[in-house]
Amino acid sequence: MQSQDSAPHRASAFGPVIDVQQAEAALVEHYPRLVRIAYLVLPPGLGRNRRVLTAHALVQRALPRRRFPAAVIPAQSGGRHGARPSRSGEAREAGADGVAQGRDGDPGYPLLRLRVVRSALEAGLPLRRTAWPKRSQLPPLLPQVWGLRLFPRSGGADELALDQRLSALSGPARAAHVLRGLEKLPQDGVRAVLGAAGVKDPAAAIREAAAVPERDTLLHSPEFDPCALQARPTDLLRRRQHTKAALAAAAAAAVCGALFALPSGGWGPDGAAAPLDAQNPAARAALDPARVTRVAPTAWRTSTRTDFSVWPARGGLTGDRALLRRALAVWARPGGSVRVAATPGTPSGGPAGPPQLLYAGQVDAARVVVFHDGLRIVRYAEPLNGTSGAALDFARADAATGAEAEALVLIRADHNVRYLTAPWVTGAAERDLVKPLSGSTDLHPADGVTAPLASPAQQTGSCVSWNVLQLTDGSGTRLLTDLGELTPAHLTVGRPAAPREASGAVALRTWAPLACSLAAVRSQGVRSVNAWEYARQSLPEDSGAAVWVCTRADTWRGDAPRVLAQFRTPGARSGAVAAQAEGVAACGAKDPHVLAGVLWKSARGAWYLLAAGSEDTASIRATGGVSGAARGNLLAVRTRQGARAGLRGTLTDGREVGALR
């Protein structure tokens, strides 16, 4: 018979009591959900990196040190919602009545949730000079991550809108929204949790939270999951400078200590040494708005260069030194509340010297400043009503010229994007790449700033259109597309060794079925995307001719290009991906060859292995589950459904190539 002392939880005069061991088991089991609750309730002003670490610290500190009375608040309401699993790995634990038995049946979970909500609300309280701060109001001692910034994966426009609306709520209102939307507590349960957490007016918090619509699917999004994280380095240059300064300070302290020990010695007249860069003229000049480089408005007319170095400074706020000073200071020392983003492979350190000013002005509801330091494009944006919520974006632009230096993203808002175009651009228009015959719409750029156009970078759901920027200058017409970064990607067609602009009628028809596949390379630091129709193949049983197209997305950093081989049958709206690879030379200027295959079912129900190589392929043979060979760059072999085959090709110069994978 089990003794009273060994029971998992005991009854007392005040109700059931939770053992520390049972509370620990509940914390480990429900850890991802508790951390998500803490992250959502914490004030967004802390910055995403500190919110992640603080959320983990609060949950880990929620474990009581002794036996504790169980909370008398329901863990989750039943009804039509039932239990839904967390996207961060919690298992579904639904009973027959639709209630999450794993939490409702565990008295330790409501206790831990209450302690987490209480400490998260305390973390959002302002510091006061007349009282000692609470532990939750200070940066967490544990866990700590050195040299990295951690933040959840980025969501879509809906998650961003929800995050902005939650940031406008008070702490108790955010807690009420989370308890109602994520935990599915009834209104009485929400009121009880808030009251137990120390909220003075739970009813007012519930009314304030009612202004934000309930969308529980968004609360389960990876955007709000502090257990599935992305990592980026901290400011590497500043960290290196701090290391050097620390070493110099240690050396100075050692020297001063030795002098102090001498009979006639003592501290030197200059006192403690300053940081190494304190007297660095370049470091001071880089933060001086009066030293910012401004190119003459007509320099591009006489220069042989067509890159960012000849862009003039434009915008109505180029003379606002206070704005420029803030932008340079945030660039050098971004605070915890600044949202910093950089394309892959782009350093995010401060300026090495005075940068070139490209733009400073008001765009929609923000003040925007754009710099160029020879290697990067840097954009600073702040709201019109203050500096809270400022954003800093970095993108590589080294060796950009021609079409790659003809447009920059100024701002994205309400699923639209505005561009700043080069001074030599004579026309800017919007075109739907999916509909090659639809024509273009003039964007009427004023001082280089275009009217807003729909951004495919923020497109969610099914792809029915893909709007691109069409630019015209003295040398022709070009197409650029927004892939979620400051520099739009340049679209081309043709053989990799000699690509052409994608603005002609034939090129537009080539890109139309491929447009939606550009979504696969969003936010990857893509510089250009080329579409190469490398083969046409007559289908068996007189089924018409299929088209084989290879698309290659090259990056600004030079590595990790993405290659897709697509197969499109007659009448198909889009192509099917036959093969894909990353970090390969195939389908590029250095290796303009490609080989891919696909299993195809005819209208009569017969299955075939179809394969195609570039035009310099002398023969193709199939191995493995399918046997067959053919001279030339096309192969069609009768097979069965689900057959697995390997492909090898021989080029006209005798070299062998494998299938793209």
XYZ file of C-alpha atoms in Angstrom:
661
model
C 0.000 0.000 0.000
C 1.482 3.340 -0.991
C 2.259 5.625 1.903
C 1.101 9.227 2.077
C 4.662 10.571 1.743
C 5.246 8.762 -1.580
C 2.044 9.873 -3.271
C 2.445 12.120 -6.288
C 0.307 14.853 -4.734
C -1.366 15.005 -1.338
C -4.480 16.582 0.056
C -4.220 19.195 2.798
C -6.577 21.533 4.600
C -6.158 23.913 1.692
C -6.615 21.390 -1.146
C -4.203 19.145 -3.066
C -0.472 19.802 -2.740
C 2.022 19.470 -5.613
C 5.373 17.804 -4.985
C 8.464 19.381 -6.503
C 9.096 16.159 -8.433
C 5.620 16.276 -9.984
C 6.030 19.955 -10.858
C 9.358 19.157 -12.516
C 7.767 16.380 -14.570
C 4.990 18.748 -15.700
C 7.532 21.422 -16.602
C 9.589 19.033 -18.735
C 6.486 17.636 -20.471
C 4.917 21.013 -21.260
C 8.110 23.048 -21.592
C 7.593 24.177 -25.243
C 4.069 25.410 -24.515
C 5.070 27.248 -21.333
C 7.948 28.969 -23.124
C 5.580 30.021 -25.949
C 3.190 31.532 -23.355
C 6.035 33.449 -21.705
C 7.321 34.712 -25.074
C 3.881 35.998 -26.116
C 3.210 37.741 -22.777
C 6.647 39.395 -22.506
C 6.807 42.982 -23.842
C 8.014 43.084 -27.500
C 10.165 46.105 -26.636
C 12.756 43.750 -25.132
C 13.806 42.646 -28.636
C 13.426 39.139 -29.984
C 16.811 37.838 -28.742
C 16.210 38.924 -25.132
C 12.564 37.802 -25.254
C 13.686 34.284 -26.258
C 16.262 34.012 -23.469
C 13.967 35.632 -20.882
C 11.080 33.299 -21.797
C 13.281 30.233 -21.230
C 14.625 31.713 -17.966
C 11.138 32.457 -16.614
C 9.885 28.928 -17.335
C 12.963 27.334 -15.788
C 12.584 29.508 -12.675
C 8.875 28.610 -12.414
C 9.757 25.318 -10.736
C 8.810 25.717 -7.033
C 11.408 24.986 -4.363
C 8.975 23.202 -2.052
C 5.556 21.565 -2.010
C 2.951 23.975 -3.250
C -0.877 24.074 -3.218
C -2.301 23.177 -6.634
C -3.880 25.963 -8.678
C -7.678 25.776 -8.788
C -7.844 27.183 -12.306
C -8.713 24.952 -15.285
C -5.804 24.080 -17.579
C -7.852 24.410 -20.762
C -11.481 24.683 -21.717
C -13.248 21.923 -23.589
C -15.992 22.347 -26.138
C -15.704 22.577 -29.800
C -12.059 23.539 -29.908
C -10.762 20.421 -28.240
C -7.039 20.041 -27.857
C -4.685 21.103 -30.563
C -1.058 20.050 -30.633
C 1.717 22.603 -30.381
C 3.802 23.140 -33.482
C 6.930 23.012 -31.340
C 6.582 19.342 -30.579
C 3.891 18.832 -27.911
C 1.967 15.622 -28.399
C -1.793 15.657 -28.824
C -3.420 14.538 -25.574
C -7.155 14.684 -26.141
C -9.627 12.662 -24.135
C -13.015 11.463 -25.221
C -14.673 14.705 -24.021
C -12.451 16.899 -26.213
C -10.448 18.301 -23.308
C -6.617 18.107 -23.228
C -6.219 15.469 -20.520
C -2.418 15.838 -20.504
C -2.788 19.356 -19.079
C -6.251 19.274 -17.441
C -5.474 16.060 -15.637
C -2.086 17.289 -14.392
C -2.436 19.697 -11.440
C 1.185 20.743 -11.916
C 0.539 22.437 -15.276
C -1.883 25.169 -14.041
C 0.544 25.949 -11.199
C 3.484 26.353 -13.571
C 1.432 28.366 -16.064
C 0.313 30.748 -13.307
C 3.904 31.289 -12.138
C 5.061 31.861 -15.739
C 2.292 34.402 -16.451
C 2.968 36.224 -13.170
C 6.726 36.524 -13.792
C 6.201 37.541 -17.450
C 3.881 40.335 -16.341
C 6.432 41.456 -13.745
C 9.125 41.545 -16.439
C 7.096 44.155 -18.318
C 6.814 46.546 -15.348
C 8.910 49.735 -15.560
C 11.951 50.025 -13.302
C 11.582 52.449 -10.398
C 14.276 54.300 -8.541
C 12.476 53.925 -5.218
C 12.305 50.124 -5.255
C 14.617 47.229 -5.973
C 13.876 45.589 -9.329
C 12.333 42.155 -9.388
C 14.447 39.322 -10.719
C 12.270 38.945 -13.819
C 12.844 42.628 -14.724
C 16.598 42.091 -15.113
C 18.389 40.360 -18.013
C 18.496 36.607 -17.327
C 21.676 35.114 -15.917
C 20.800 31.715 -17.390
C 20.441 30.633 -20.116
C 23.097 32.699 -21.906
C 24.317 32.526 -25.505
C 27.541 34.303 -26.419
C 28.339 35.504 -29.911
C 24.887 34.758 -31.399
C 21.510 36.406 -31.678
C 18.601 33.945 -31.407
C 15.104 34.567 -32.706
C 12.147 32.482 -33.897
C 11.610 31.776 -37.568
C 9.925 34.568 -39.481
C 6.276 34.112 -40.315
C 4.084 35.742 -42.912
C 2.216 39.007 -43.059
C -0.570 37.720 -40.772
C 1.889 36.807 -38.017
C 3.615 40.202 -38.341
C 0.268 41.999 -38.088
C -0.677 39.976 -34.993
C 2.704 40.722 -33.380
C 2.206 44.444 -33.991
C -1.295 44.360 -32.514
C -0.118 42.436 -29.463
C 2.724 44.928 -28.938
C 0.133 47.713 -28.703
C -1.664 45.929 -25.839
C -0.781 46.190 -22.182
C 0.878 43.218 -20.491
C -2.318 41.978 -18.790
C -4.239 42.300 -22.082
C -1.587 40.254 -23.910
C -1.822 37.624 -21.178
C -5.622 37.590 -21.513
C -5.375 37.130 -25.302
C -2.902 34.248 -24.912
C -4.931 32.501 -22.213
C -8.062 32.835 -24.305
C -6.614 32.067 -27.754
C -3.772 29.625 -26.995
C -4.979 27.984 -23.777
C -8.711 28.072 -24.671
C -9.695 29.169 -21.172
C -13.230 30.476 -20.681
C -13.656 34.079 -19.610
C -14.007 33.106 -15.930
C -10.828 31.052 -16.152
C -8.927 33.938 -17.762
C -10.168 36.290 -15.052
C -9.109 33.827 -12.349
C -5.587 33.375 -13.764
C -5.064 37.133 -14.149
C -6.311 37.781 -10.635
C -4.015 35.118 -9.195
C -1.125 36.603 -11.201
C -1.584 39.964 -9.490
C -3.507 41.918 -12.165
C -5.525 44.627 -10.418
C -8.332 44.820 -12.987
C -8.701 41.524 -14.905
C -12.015 42.619 -16.470
C -10.375 45.672 -18.067
C -7.573 43.491 -19.444
C -10.114 41.090 -20.972
C -11.976 43.978 -22.607
C -8.743 45.387 -24.033
C -7.735 41.964 -25.380
C -11.110 41.636 -27.133
C -9.921 44.252 -29.659
C -7.558 41.633 -31.147
C -9.430 38.895 -33.048
C -8.925 35.325 -31.868
C -6.738 33.435 -34.359
C -5.349 30.462 -32.483
C -3.633 29.110 -35.594
C -1.406 32.196 -35.644
C -0.526 31.795 -31.963
C 0.752 28.291 -32.855
C 2.894 29.724 -35.680
C 6.703 29.255 -35.701
C 6.883 33.090 -35.494
C 6.004 32.725 -31.792
C 7.891 29.494 -31.040
C 11.007 30.266 -28.945
C 12.039 26.603 -29.084
C 12.538 26.539 -32.899
C 15.156 29.216 -33.400
C 17.328 30.824 -36.038
C 20.807 32.090 -35.189
C 22.741 35.041 -36.557
C 26.105 36.404 -35.407
C 26.353 39.487 -33.261
C 28.269 42.528 -34.467
C 31.551 40.786 -35.353
C 33.567 43.955 -35.959
C 32.423 45.580 -32.718
C 33.067 42.353 -30.801
C 36.587 42.250 -32.220
C 37.124 45.877 -31.219
C 35.867 45.160 -27.700
C 38.250 42.218 -27.408
C 41.166 44.380 -28.471
C 40.082 47.122 -26.065
C 39.834 44.605 -23.216
C 43.317 43.273 -23.952
C 44.679 46.813 -24.121
C 42.980 47.712 -20.837
C 44.411 44.588 -19.182
C 47.891 45.439 -20.463
C 47.540 49.025 -19.267
C 46.391 47.834 -15.833
C 49.401 45.509 -15.607
C 51.819 48.305 -16.557
C 50.199 50.762 -14.133
C 50.309 48.167 -11.366
C 54.012 47.626 -11.978
C 54.650 51.382 -11.875
C 52.640 51.704 -8.676
C 54.865 49.085 -7.032
C 58.038 51.075 -7.762
C 59.414 53.234 -4.928
C 58.889 56.469 -6.803
C 56.211 55.117 -9.084
C 52.491 55.607 -9.292
C 49.654 55.989 -11.748
C 50.573 57.791 -14.984
C 49.248 61.291 -15.684
C 46.852 60.042 -18.384
C 44.924 57.669 -16.097
C 43.298 54.485 -17.392
C 43.645 53.840 -21.121
C 40.671 54.600 -23.380
C 39.307 52.095 -25.913
C 41.547 51.600 -28.929
C 39.127 53.240 -31.374
C 38.453 56.312 -29.197
C 40.990 58.380 -31.165
C 40.370 56.711 -34.517
C 39.521 59.471 -37.025
C 37.797 57.063 -39.400
C 35.519 55.750 -36.635
C 34.528 59.300 -35.645
C 33.998 60.373 -39.248
C 31.787 57.352 -39.955
C 29.246 58.564 -37.371
C 29.322 62.237 -38.366
C 26.321 63.133 -40.574
C 28.267 66.113 -41.969
C 30.895 63.737 -43.398
C 28.434 61.523 -45.282
C 29.338 61.228 -48.984
C 26.915 62.921 -51.369
C 27.320 62.411 -55.112
C 26.496 65.269 -57.460
C 23.061 64.942 -59.116
C 24.599 64.908 -62.613
C 27.625 62.688 -61.930
C 25.982 59.671 -63.585
C 25.663 61.551 -66.880
C 29.437 61.859 -67.383
C 30.601 58.688 -65.612
C 31.324 55.447 -67.422
C 30.064 53.543 -64.395
C 26.496 52.316 -63.958
C 26.500 51.296 -60.298
C 25.496 52.673 -56.908
C 28.623 54.844 -56.667
C 27.075 57.395 -59.066
C 23.619 57.517 -57.464
C 22.826 60.985 -56.097
C 21.325 61.559 -52.653
C 17.553 61.903 -53.046
C 14.565 62.413 -50.788
C 13.105 65.289 -48.835
C 15.115 64.663 -45.631
C 18.695 64.599 -46.941
C 19.367 67.747 -44.912
C 17.943 66.362 -41.644
C 21.157 65.851 -39.672
C 19.326 64.540 -36.611
C 17.771 61.742 -38.695
C 21.101 60.906 -40.346
C 22.829 60.881 -36.948
C 20.252 58.435 -35.578
C 20.583 56.209 -38.637
C 24.399 56.112 -38.394
C 24.323 55.520 -34.627
C 21.854 52.623 -34.941
C 23.953 51.172 -37.757
C 27.039 51.232 -35.512
C 25.259 50.226 -32.280
C 21.794 48.705 -32.859
C 19.832 48.535 -29.616
C 17.892 45.570 -28.357
C 14.584 46.914 -29.706
C 15.909 47.366 -33.260
C 14.886 44.654 -35.726
C 18.103 43.778 -37.584
C 17.999 41.644 -40.750
C 20.754 40.725 -43.170
C 20.771 38.624 -46.300
C 22.839 35.421 -46.007
C 26.551 36.152 -46.213
C 26.188 39.877 -45.481
C 28.254 41.388 -42.607
C 26.137 43.448 -40.213
C 28.908 45.507 -38.605
C 29.144 49.283 -38.452
C 30.545 51.546 -41.187
C 34.317 51.589 -41.648
C 34.197 55.193 -42.858
C 31.703 57.821 -44.034
C 29.166 55.959 -46.218
C 27.441 57.266 -49.346
C 23.924 58.622 -48.838
C 21.450 57.320 -51.429
C 18.130 58.389 -49.927
C 16.614 60.108 -46.904
C 12.915 60.882 -46.874
C 9.425 60.020 -45.743
C 7.883 56.987 -47.425
C 4.317 56.157 -46.428
C 4.291 56.015 -42.600
C 8.058 55.850 -42.046
C 11.245 57.850 -42.346
C 13.732 55.895 -44.454
C 17.497 56.364 -44.883
C 19.526 54.303 -47.372
C 23.347 54.140 -47.376
C 25.942 52.425 -49.551
C 29.419 51.627 -48.236
C 30.868 50.019 -51.353
C 30.044 46.499 -50.190
C 26.547 46.727 -48.719
C 23.235 48.507 -49.010
C 22.043 49.541 -45.540
C 18.484 50.735 -44.891
C 17.330 52.384 -41.659
C 13.606 52.920 -41.102
C 11.735 54.432 -38.161
C 8.068 55.310 -37.560
C 6.952 58.912 -37.966
C 5.878 59.123 -34.329
C 9.196 58.127 -32.746
C 12.080 55.688 -32.920
C 10.439 52.714 -31.189
C 10.173 49.870 -33.674
C 13.116 50.992 -35.812
C 14.473 48.493 -38.350
C 17.934 48.024 -39.844
C 18.460 45.913 -42.994
C 21.667 44.860 -44.742
C 22.153 43.473 -48.251
C 25.288 42.745 -50.246
C 25.771 44.783 -53.390
C 29.466 44.375 -54.174
C 30.273 44.548 -57.884
C 26.640 45.373 -58.694
C 26.338 47.035 -62.079
C 23.772 47.533 -64.820
C 20.426 45.932 -63.988
C 21.676 44.857 -60.547
C 22.174 48.528 -59.602
C 18.979 49.941 -61.089
C 16.557 49.550 -58.164
C 16.391 49.153 -54.385
C 13.475 48.311 -52.105
C 12.524 51.405 -50.096
C 9.667 49.984 -48.038
C 7.131 47.173 -47.858
C 3.705 47.829 -46.363
C 0.245 46.301 -46.749
C 1.583 43.590 -49.115
C 2.979 46.299 -51.413
C 6.508 47.445 -52.180
C 8.015 50.760 -53.299
C 11.317 50.960 -55.165
C 13.994 53.621 -55.519
C 15.265 53.509 -59.108
C 18.604 54.559 -60.587
C 18.845 58.118 -61.969
C 19.342 56.820 -65.518
C 16.083 54.826 -65.502
C 13.592 56.456 -67.867
C 10.543 54.285 -67.161
C 9.202 51.976 -64.448
C 6.168 49.710 -64.756
C 4.472 46.767 -63.082
C 3.962 43.482 -64.953
C 2.357 40.166 -63.987
C 4.905 37.505 -64.912
C 2.245 34.781 -64.874
C 0.267 36.565 -67.623
C 2.687 37.445 -70.434
C -0.025 39.017 -72.603
C -1.526 41.270 -69.916
C 0.695 44.284 -70.569
C 2.304 46.585 -68.023
C 1.113 49.387 -65.707
C 3.130 52.606 -65.383
C 4.380 53.264 -61.828
C 5.046 57.009 -62.410
C 8.285 57.315 -60.405
C 8.747 60.693 -58.691
C 12.350 61.585 -57.765
C 13.129 57.911 -58.365
C 10.420 56.583 -55.980
C 7.811 54.360 -57.639
C 4.166 54.039 -56.797
C 3.382 50.941 -54.685
C 2.983 47.617 -56.471
C 1.980 44.194 -55.148
C 4.960 42.392 -53.643
C 5.314 38.655 -54.338
C 7.697 38.471 -51.348
C 4.695 38.810 -49.021
C 2.375 36.605 -51.076
C 0.705 33.773 -49.170
C -1.605 30.988 -50.256
C -1.933 29.788 -53.826
C 0.126 31.558 -56.470
C -2.109 33.127 -59.119
C 0.098 36.105 -60.008
C 3.701 37.252 -59.672
C 4.214 40.983 -60.135
C 7.644 42.146 -61.232
C 9.294 45.516 -61.798
C 9.917 46.434 -65.447
C 12.598 49.103 -65.911
C 13.569 50.915 -69.089
C 16.781 52.853 -69.725
C 18.855 53.853 -72.710
C 20.052 50.298 -73.314
C 16.746 48.430 -73.151
C 14.140 46.920 -70.810
C 14.796 44.684 -67.822
C 12.741 42.689 -65.312
C 13.465 42.610 -61.573
C 11.538 40.752 -58.863
C 11.190 41.255 -55.123
C 12.386 38.186 -53.222
C 12.157 39.713 -49.743
C 15.460 41.619 -49.683
C 16.723 45.161 -50.364
C 18.115 44.289 -53.790
C 15.598 42.788 -56.243
C 16.737 39.809 -58.326
C 17.464 40.231 -62.042
C 15.513 37.870 -64.344
C 17.102 36.585 -67.554
C 16.584 33.823 -70.140
C 18.774 31.818 -72.480
C 21.963 29.777 -72.430
C 23.986 30.236 -69.227
C 27.019 31.518 -71.119
C 25.038 34.333 -72.785
C 21.780 35.103 -70.952
C 19.378 37.715 -72.377
C 16.913 40.092 -70.762
C 13.553 38.505 -69.949
C 11.503 41.392 -71.337
C 10.777 40.161 -74.870
C 7.612 38.328 -75.906
C 9.332 34.923 -76.204
C 11.140 35.413 -72.890
C 7.889 36.337 -71.139
C 6.232 33.158 -72.453
C 9.210 31.159 -71.131
C 8.939 32.676 -67.652
C 5.131 32.539 -67.326
C 4.871 28.863 -66.185
C 7.998 29.265 -64.027
C 7.085 32.447 -62.152
C 5.610 30.816 -59.052
C 8.708 28.640 -58.591
C 10.570 31.824 -57.582
C 8.945 31.485 -54.164
C 11.447 28.702 -53.403
C 14.372 31.176 -53.401
C 12.871 33.988 -51.317
C 15.195 35.492 -48.651
C 18.208 33.525 -49.910
C 20.379 36.445 -51.042
C 19.603 35.820 -54.722
C 21.341 38.081 -57.242
C 19.873 36.811 -60.523
C 17.702 33.983 -61.848
C 18.138 32.595 -65.361
C 15.627 30.345 -67.165
C 17.099 28.114 -69.881
C 14.860 26.022 -72.132
C 17.422 23.345 -72.835
C 15.318 20.660 -74.603
C 11.981 19.875 -76.281
C 10.800 16.266 -76.333
C 8.067 14.574 -78.349
C 5.975 12.543 -75.922
C 5.125 8.883 -76.610
C 1.753 7.910 -78.074
C 1.552 11.189 -80.054
C 0.863 13.182 -76.871
C 2.503 16.372 -78.084
C 5.804 17.988 -77.141
C 7.074 18.631 -73.622
C 9.491 21.380 -72.614
C 12.501 20.967 -70.313
C 13.640 24.156 -68.530
C 16.499 24.704 -66.104
C 16.353 27.679 -63.707
C 19.449 28.748 -61.792
C 19.372 31.272 -58.921
C 22.843 32.716 -58.261
C 23.554 34.476 -54.969
C 25.419 37.651 -54.037
C 27.810 35.671 -51.845
C 28.817 33.483 -54.789
C 28.053 30.090 -53.253
C 24.971 27.919 -52.696
C 23.227 28.557 -56.039
C 19.879 26.779 -56.422
C 19.139 24.841 -59.610
C 15.756 23.443 -60.677
C 15.025 21.248 -63.711
C 11.343 21.553 -64.652
C 9.267 19.452 -67.037
C 6.125 20.906 -68.620
C 3.657 18.972 -70.722
C 1.422 20.563 -73.396
C -1.344 22.688 -71.876
C 0.066 22.600 -68.334
C -0.135 25.932 -66.506
C 3.150 25.356 -64.667
C 6.076 22.990 -64.815
C 6.725 20.009 -62.547
C 10.049 19.953 -60.701
C 11.947 16.965 -62.078
C 15.177 17.565 -60.124
C 16.770 20.171 -57.885
C 20.182 20.795 -56.397
C 22.091 23.383 -54.398
C 25.730 24.349 -54.617
C 26.373 22.752 -58.026
C 27.886 24.167 -61.213
C 25.272 22.597 -63.498
C 23.116 24.907 -65.582
C 25.623 27.728 -65.037
C 28.241 29.578 -67.049
C 31.053 27.328 -65.750
C 29.185 24.087 -66.535
C 26.415 24.749 -69.085
C 25.150 21.156 -68.984
C 22.163 19.519 -67.346
C 20.516 16.085 -67.317
C 17.204 15.247 -65.630
C 14.474 12.632 -65.830
C 10.873 12.108 -64.776
C 8.255 9.328 -64.700
C 5.340 10.264 -66.971
C 1.933 8.636 -67.402
C 0.268 8.787 -70.817
C -3.420 9.351 -71.459
C -3.787 5.585 -72.039
C -2.346 4.790 -68.613
C 1.135 3.659 -69.705
C 4.184 4.770 -67.691
C 7.416 6.015 -69.260
C 10.800 7.176 -68.047
C 11.532 10.412 -69.880
C 14.930 12.106 -69.720
C 16.552 15.046 -71.459
C 20.007 16.592 -71.480
C 21.435 19.765 -72.927
C 22.007 19.817 -76.673
C 25.666 18.724 -76.385
C 24.611 15.407 -74.824
C 25.619 12.600 -77.171
C 23.821 9.716 -75.412
C 21.766 8.862 -72.326
C 21.409 5.521 -70.549
C 19.129 4.450 -67.721
C 20.313 2.137 -64.943
C 18.875 0.567 -61.821
C 15.170 -0.271 -61.960
C 14.889 0.783 -65.619
C 17.130 -0.306 -68.485
C 17.429 1.613 -71.707
C 19.668 3.864 -73.769
C 19.371 6.337 -76.603
C 21.636 8.381 -78.827
C 21.245 12.116 -78.597
C 19.961 14.197 -75.720
C 16.498 12.575 -75.336
C 15.382 9.267 -73.820
C 11.944 7.599 -73.540
C 11.675 4.094 -72.033
C 8.508 2.151 -71.164
C 8.455 1.266 -67.452
C 6.073 0.816 -64.522
C 4.693 3.114 -61.872
C 7.099 3.771 -58.994
C 10.186 2.510 -60.835
C 13.506 3.888 -59.547
C 16.205 4.566 -62.088
C 19.588 6.213 -62.395
C 20.678 8.339 -65.350
C 24.088 8.818 -66.928
C 24.885 10.933 -69.951
C 27.874 11.248 -72.253
C 28.736 14.626 -73.776
C 30.009 15.126 -77.306
C 33.535 15.679 -75.921
C 33.465 12.290 -74.172
C 32.857 13.493 -70.630
C 30.188 11.805 -68.514
C 27.534 13.701 -66.573
C 25.093 12.503 -63.934
C 21.496 13.471 -63.375
C 20.817 16.662 -61.452
C 20.100 15.899 -57.800
